[in-house]
Each structure stands twice: as structure tokens, then as C-alpha cells.
């Protein structure tokens, strides 16, 4: 499989002059075309910083990121953040259409495409609604629909379900899993949630505490297509325990107590499955 994103020697430092602190790196990472790669790690390890560097939102202090743009006529990438990032004064329909408006897509073509995407994301009945009238899950659906409507080659997702309650998060994970398995675009997904990373990812990159480096790069062995039922298997529990064993020392080293951001069952619960 062809490499889509290559991260080579990337570092990010903060501060000025002789008081600079290395927060990230050096990082070497390859993401293949059509791969779903998840990144997990303790709070403050630079997961989101790495994603923003790949997105071109911030510059690395050292190293470089190379991205293969397969079709110059296509949209290269789109980003989904935790806070929804949708415009509160625009309707659901207008928010979803935004990417098409920015590329000056023909009006009739855009209208038809928006209608199709709204139906796919079960947002048709809310098309004329404003975001403040929607549930958290629906708002995140709007955010993801807006990103996918431009059919980007790469989708960057920075903890997109972190603000949702536990039950809704499970629903959104399974919806994203179903959507991705339909078109297999390249996805880089940052999360604190080990369960989420295992269910969604082809690979899971585990990062160390600050300065964030690649601690381990793990291939997830479960076949596609997957469903949420995978969570109930002993193999899934074993993989979750393996990831947590890698992270336990990193979390303890960076925080006085267990990092509340690492969302997993307790190790005892994982072992007992």
C-alpha cells in the first residue's frame, strides 16, 4: 500500500531563546493510503500538536511532513475537532454546504450533494435548524458531514467524540466505522480512548509522555468489516490490556494520579473479561 503521509524527524518546541522546551519528537511516522491510524498517549504528549502539524496549522520546529496529493483536482484534507467547530448562526444545511461554497461548486450540484449527505447522516429533518437546537451527537454529525462532503483524500480527527456522553460516544464510533468502511479514505484519529482506537484503527500508535515520541506502533489484528460487537470478545480485551500496559508507566510518569483522560476499563476489569 502506498504511503500517503510521511512524518520525518518532526519536533515541536515551545518557548524562546535558551528557555525552549521540547514538547514533541523527534517523530518518524508513515501513514498508508486508505489506512485508519489512531494515536493514543497521555495528556500533554503532543498528539493534537502532531495532528495540527500534519494539517499545516502549525509549523514543526524541526523535520518535515510529506503528503502525497493523488488527484490535484480533489480536496486534499479536512479536519474535525472536539468542539464541533460549526457556525452557530448557520443552519445545519448551510454548515454542511460550506466546503462546497468555498470551492464555488455549481449551485444545483451542491444542493443535490448536500441533500444526499444530510440523508446519509440522518440530518435531513434538521436541515433548517440552528446548531444550538441540536444534541451533541447531531452537532458532531454536522461537523463530520461538512468535512466529508468535499470528499477529502485525508480526514484528520482530533478527539471528535470526547465531549459526548459514554452511550452516545459508542453510537458515534459505530457510525464512523460504518462510514469509513464504505470508502476507506485515509484517516488520522487522535483519541484518549483505547476502546475507540482498537475498534476503529488499522494501527494504533502509542506515544510516550512529554516530549512525545512513538513508544510503540501496533497493528490491530481484527478483520474488516468490523462492528461494535467486537468489543465483547476476549481478543479485544487482551488488546486493550496490552495498550494500557504500555501507557500505565507513561501516565504515572506525567501525572500524580492516573490520567482521567485515558478512557479505558481498569486493568482488573480488562483482565477479567
Coordinates of C-alpha atoms in Angstrom, one line a residue:
X1 CA 0.0 0.0 0.0
X2 CA 1.4 3.4 -1.0
X3 CA 2.4 5.9 1.7
X4 CA 0.1 8.9 2.0
X5 CA 1.7 10.8 4.8
X6 CA 5.4 10.7 5.8
X7 CA 6.5 12.4 9.1
X8 CA 10.3 12.6 9.2
X9 CA 12.1 13.8 12.3
X10 CA 9.4 16.2 13.3
X11 CA 9.9 18.1 16.5
X12 CA 8.0 20.9 18.2
X13 CA 9.5 23.2 20.9
X14 CA 7.9 26.0 22.9
X15 CA 9.5 29.0 24.4
X16 CA 12.1 31.4 23.2
X17 CA 15.9 31.6 23.2
X18 CA 17.7 29.4 25.7
X19 CA 14.4 28.6 27.5
X20 CA 12.9 26.4 24.8
X21 CA 11.2 23.2 25.9
X22 CA 10.9 20.2 23.5
X23 CA 7.3 19.1 23.7
X24 CA 7.2 16.7 20.7
X25 CA 9.6 14.5 18.9
X26 CA 11.5 13.6 17.1
X27 CA 8.7 11.7 15.4
X28 CA 9.0 9.4 12.4
X29 CA 5.7 8.0 11.1
X30 CA 4.3 6.7 7.9
X31 CA 0.6 6.5 7.2
X32 CA -0.5 4.5 4.2
X33 CA -3.1 5.5 1.6
X34 CA -6.6 4.3 2.8
X35 CA -5.4 3.5 6.3
X36 CA -7.2 4.3 9.5
X37 CA -4.4 5.3 12.0
X38 CA -5.2 6.0 15.7
X39 CA -2.8 7.9 18.0
X40 CA -3.1 7.4 21.8
X41 CA -1.0 8.8 24.6
X42 CA -1.1 10.6 28.0
X43 CA -2.3 14.1 28.2
X44 CA 0.2 16.7 27.1
X45 CA 2.2 14.2 24.9
X46 CA 1.7 16.2 21.7
X47 CA -1.0 14.1 19.9
X48 CA -3.0 17.1 18.9
X49 CA 0.1 19.1 18.1
X50 CA 1.3 16.4 15.7
X51 CA -2.1 16.4 14.0
X52 CA -2.0 20.2 13.6
X53 CA 1.4 20.0 12.1
X54 CA 0.2 17.4 9.6
X55 CA -2.8 19.7 8.9
X56 CA -0.5 22.6 8.2
X57 CA -2.0 24.7 11.1
X58 CA 1.3 25.0 12.9
X59 CA 4.9 24.5 11.8
X60 CA 7.3 22.0 13.2
X61 CA 10.5 23.3 14.9
X62 CA 12.4 20.6 13.0
X63 CA 11.8 17.9 10.5
X64 CA 9.2 17.8 7.7
X65 CA 5.8 16.3 6.7
X66 CA 5.4 15.0 3.1
X67 CA 1.8 14.4 1.9
X68 CA 1.0 12.7 -1.5
X69 CA -1.8 14.5 -3.2
X70 CA -3.1 11.8 -5.5
X71 CA -5.5 13.9 -7.5
X72 CA -4.8 17.6 -7.8
X73 CA -8.4 18.3 -8.6
X74 CA -9.6 16.7 -5.4
X75 CA -9.7 18.2 -1.9
X76 CA -6.6 17.1 0.0
X77 CA -7.7 17.1 3.6
X78 CA -10.4 18.1 6.1
X79 CA -10.3 18.3 9.9
X80 CA -12.8 17.5 12.6
X81 CA -12.2 18.8 16.1
X82 CA -13.7 18.0 19.5
X83 CA -15.6 21.3 19.8
X84 CA -17.7 20.7 16.7
X85 CA -16.3 24.0 15.0
X86 CA -19.6 24.7 13.3
X87 CA -21.0 28.2 12.8
X88 CA -23.8 28.8 15.3
X89 CA -25.6 31.4 13.1
X90 CA -25.8 29.0 10.1
X91 CA -28.4 26.2 9.7
X92 CA -27.3 22.6 9.5
X93 CA -27.7 22.7 5.8
X94 CA -25.6 25.8 5.4
X95 CA -22.9 24.4 7.7
X96 CA -22.7 21.2 5.7
X97 CA -22.6 23.1 2.4
X98 CA -19.8 25.4 3.5
X99 CA -16.9 23.5 1.9
X100 CA -18.8 23.4 -1.5
X101 CA -19.4 27.1 -1.3
X102 CA -15.7 27.8 -0.7
X103 CA -14.9 25.8 -3.8
X104 CA -17.6 27.6 -5.9
X105 CA -19.4 24.3 -6.7
X106 CA -22.4 24.8 -9.1
X107 CA -25.5 25.6 -7.0
X108 CA -27.7 22.7 -8.3
X109 CA -24.9 20.2 -7.9
X110 CA -24.1 21.5 -4.4
X111 CA -27.8 21.3 -3.5
X112 CA -28.1 17.7 -4.6
X113 CA -24.9 16.7 -2.8
X114 CA -26.0 18.4 0.4
X115 CA -29.3 16.6 0.4
X116 CA -27.6 13.3 -0.2
X117 CA -25.1 13.8 2.7
X118 CA -27.8 15.1 5.1
X119 CA -29.8 11.9 4.4
X120 CA -26.7 9.7 4.9
X121 CA -26.0 11.3 8.3
X122 CA -29.7 11.3 9.3
X123 CA -29.8 15.1 9.4
X124 CA -32.4 15.8 6.8
X125 CA -35.2 16.6 9.3
X126 CA -32.8 19.1 11.0
X127 CA -31.6 20.8 7.7
X128 CA -33.1 24.2 8.6
X129 CA -32.3 24.0 12.3
X130 CA -29.6 26.1 14.1
X131 CA -26.8 24.2 16.0
X132 CA -27.9 25.3 19.4
X133 CA -31.2 23.3 19.0
X134 CA -29.3 20.0 18.3
X135 CA -27.9 17.4 20.6
X136 CA -24.1 17.0 20.9
X137 CA -24.2 13.9 18.7
X138 CA -26.1 15.7 16.0
X139 CA -23.7 18.6 16.1
X140 CA -20.8 16.3 15.7
X141 CA -22.6 14.6 12.8
X142 CA -22.8 18.1 11.2
X143 CA -19.1 18.6 11.7
X144 CA -18.2 15.2 10.1
X145 CA -20.7 15.7 7.3
X146 CA -19.2 19.1 6.5
X147 CA -15.7 17.5 6.4
X148 CA -16.7 14.6 4.2
X149 CA -18.9 16.4 1.7
X150 CA -15.8 17.7 -0.1
X151 CA -14.6 14.1 -0.4
X152 CA -11.1 14.8 1.0
X153 CA -8.3 12.3 0.4
X154 CA -7.3 12.6 4.1
X155 CA -9.6 13.1 7.2
X156 CA -7.9 14.4 10.3
X157 CA -9.9 13.9 13.5
X158 CA -8.8 15.3 16.9
X159 CA -10.8 13.6 19.7
X160 CA -14.1 14.2 17.9
X161 CA -16.2 12.3 20.4
X162 CA -14.6 13.4 23.6
X163 CA -17.4 15.8 24.5
X164 CA -20.1 13.2 24.2
X165 CA -21.6 11.1 26.9
X166 CA -20.5 7.4 27.0
X167 CA -23.5 5.9 25.3
X168 CA -23.6 8.5 22.5
X169 CA -19.9 8.0 22.0
X170 CA -20.4 4.3 21.3
X171 CA -23.1 5.2 18.8
X172 CA -20.9 7.7 17.0
X173 CA -17.9 5.3 16.9
X174 CA -20.0 2.7 15.2
X175 CA -21.5 5.2 12.8
X176 CA -18.0 6.4 11.8
X177 CA -16.8 2.8 11.5
X178 CA -19.6 2.1 9.0
X179 CA -19.0 5.2 7.0
X180 CA -15.2 4.6 6.8
X181 CA -15.6 1.0 5.7
X182 CA -17.7 2.2 2.8
X183 CA -15.0 4.4 1.2
X184 CA -11.7 3.7 3.0
X185 CA -10.2 7.1 2.9
X186 CA -7.0 7.9 4.8
X187 CA -7.8 8.9 8.5
X188 CA -5.6 10.1 11.3
X189 CA -7.6 9.9 14.5
X190 CA -6.3 11.2 17.8
X191 CA -8.0 9.9 21.0
X192 CA -7.6 9.2 24.7
X193 CA -10.0 6.2 24.4
X194 CA -8.3 2.9 24.0
X195 CA -11.5 1.1 23.2
X196 CA -12.2 3.6 20.4
X197 CA -8.7 3.2 18.9
X198 CA -8.9 -0.6 18.8
X199 CA -12.4 -0.6 17.3
X200 CA -11.7 1.9 14.6
X201 CA -8.0 1.6 13.8
X202 CA -5.9 -0.5 11.4
X203 CA -2.9 0.6 13.5
X204 CA -2.6 2.2 16.9
X205 CA 0.5 4.4 17.6
X206 CA 1.2 4.7 21.3
X207 CA 3.0 7.9 22.3
X208 CA 5.2 8.5 25.3
X209 CA 4.8 11.3 27.8
X210 CA 6.4 14.7 27.0
X211 CA 8.4 15.0 24.9
X212 CA 6.0 12.9 22.9
X213 CA 7.7 10.1 20.9
X214 CA 6.4 6.9 19.3
X215 CA 6.5 4.3 22.1
X216 CA 5.1 1.5 20.0
X217 CA 3.3 1.1 16.7
X218 CA 0.8 -1.7 16.9
X219 CA -1.1 -3.4 14.0
X220 CA -4.7 -4.2 15.0
X221 CA -5.3 -7.9 14.0
X222 CA -9.1 -7.8 13.7
X223 CA -10.5 -8.3 10.2
X224 CA -12.7 -5.8 8.3
X225 CA -15.5 -5.2 8.2
X226 CA -16.0 -4.7 11.9
X227 CA -18.9 -4.0 14.1
X228 CA -19.3 -2.8 17.7
X229 CA -19.8 -6.5 18.8
X230 CA -16.1 -6.8 18.6
X231 CA -15.8 -5.0 21.9
X232 CA -17.3 -8.1 23.7
X233 CA -14.6 -10.5 22.7
X234 CA -11.7 -11.8 24.8
X235 CA -9.3 -10.8 22.0
X236 CA -10.4 -7.2 22.1
X237 CA -10.0 -7.2 25.9
X238 CA -6.5 -8.6 25.5
X239 CA -5.6 -5.8 23.1
X240 CA -7.0 -3.2 25.4
X241 CA -4.9 -4.6 28.3
X242 CA -1.8 -4.6 26.1
X243 CA -2.2 -0.9 25.2
X244 CA -2.9 0.1 28.8
X245 CA 0.2 -1.8 30.0
X246 CA 2.2 0.4 27.6
X247 CA 0.5 3.6 28.8
X248 CA 0.4 2.9 32.5
X249 CA 4.0 4.0 33.2
X250 CA 3.8 7.0 30.8
X251 CA 0.6 8.2 32.6
X252 CA 2.1 7.7 36.0
X253 CA 5.3 9.5 35.0
X254 CA 3.5 12.6 33.7
X255 CA 0.7 12.8 36.3
X256 CA 0.5 12.3 40.1
X257 CA -2.6 10.2 39.7
X258 CA -4.0 8.1 36.8
X259 CA -4.8 10.4 33.9
X260 CA -8.6 10.9 33.8
X261 CA -8.2 11.4 30.0
X262 CA -7.2 7.8 29.4
X263 CA -10.6 6.3 28.9
X264 CA -10.4 2.5 29.4
X265 CA -11.6 -0.1 31.8
X266 CA -9.5 -0.6 34.9
X267 CA -6.7 -3.1 34.3
X268 CA -8.5 -5.5 36.6
X269 CA -11.7 -5.2 34.6
X270 CA -9.8 -5.7 31.4
X271 CA -8.2 -8.9 32.8
X272 CA -11.5 -10.3 34.0
X273 CA -13.2 -10.1 30.6

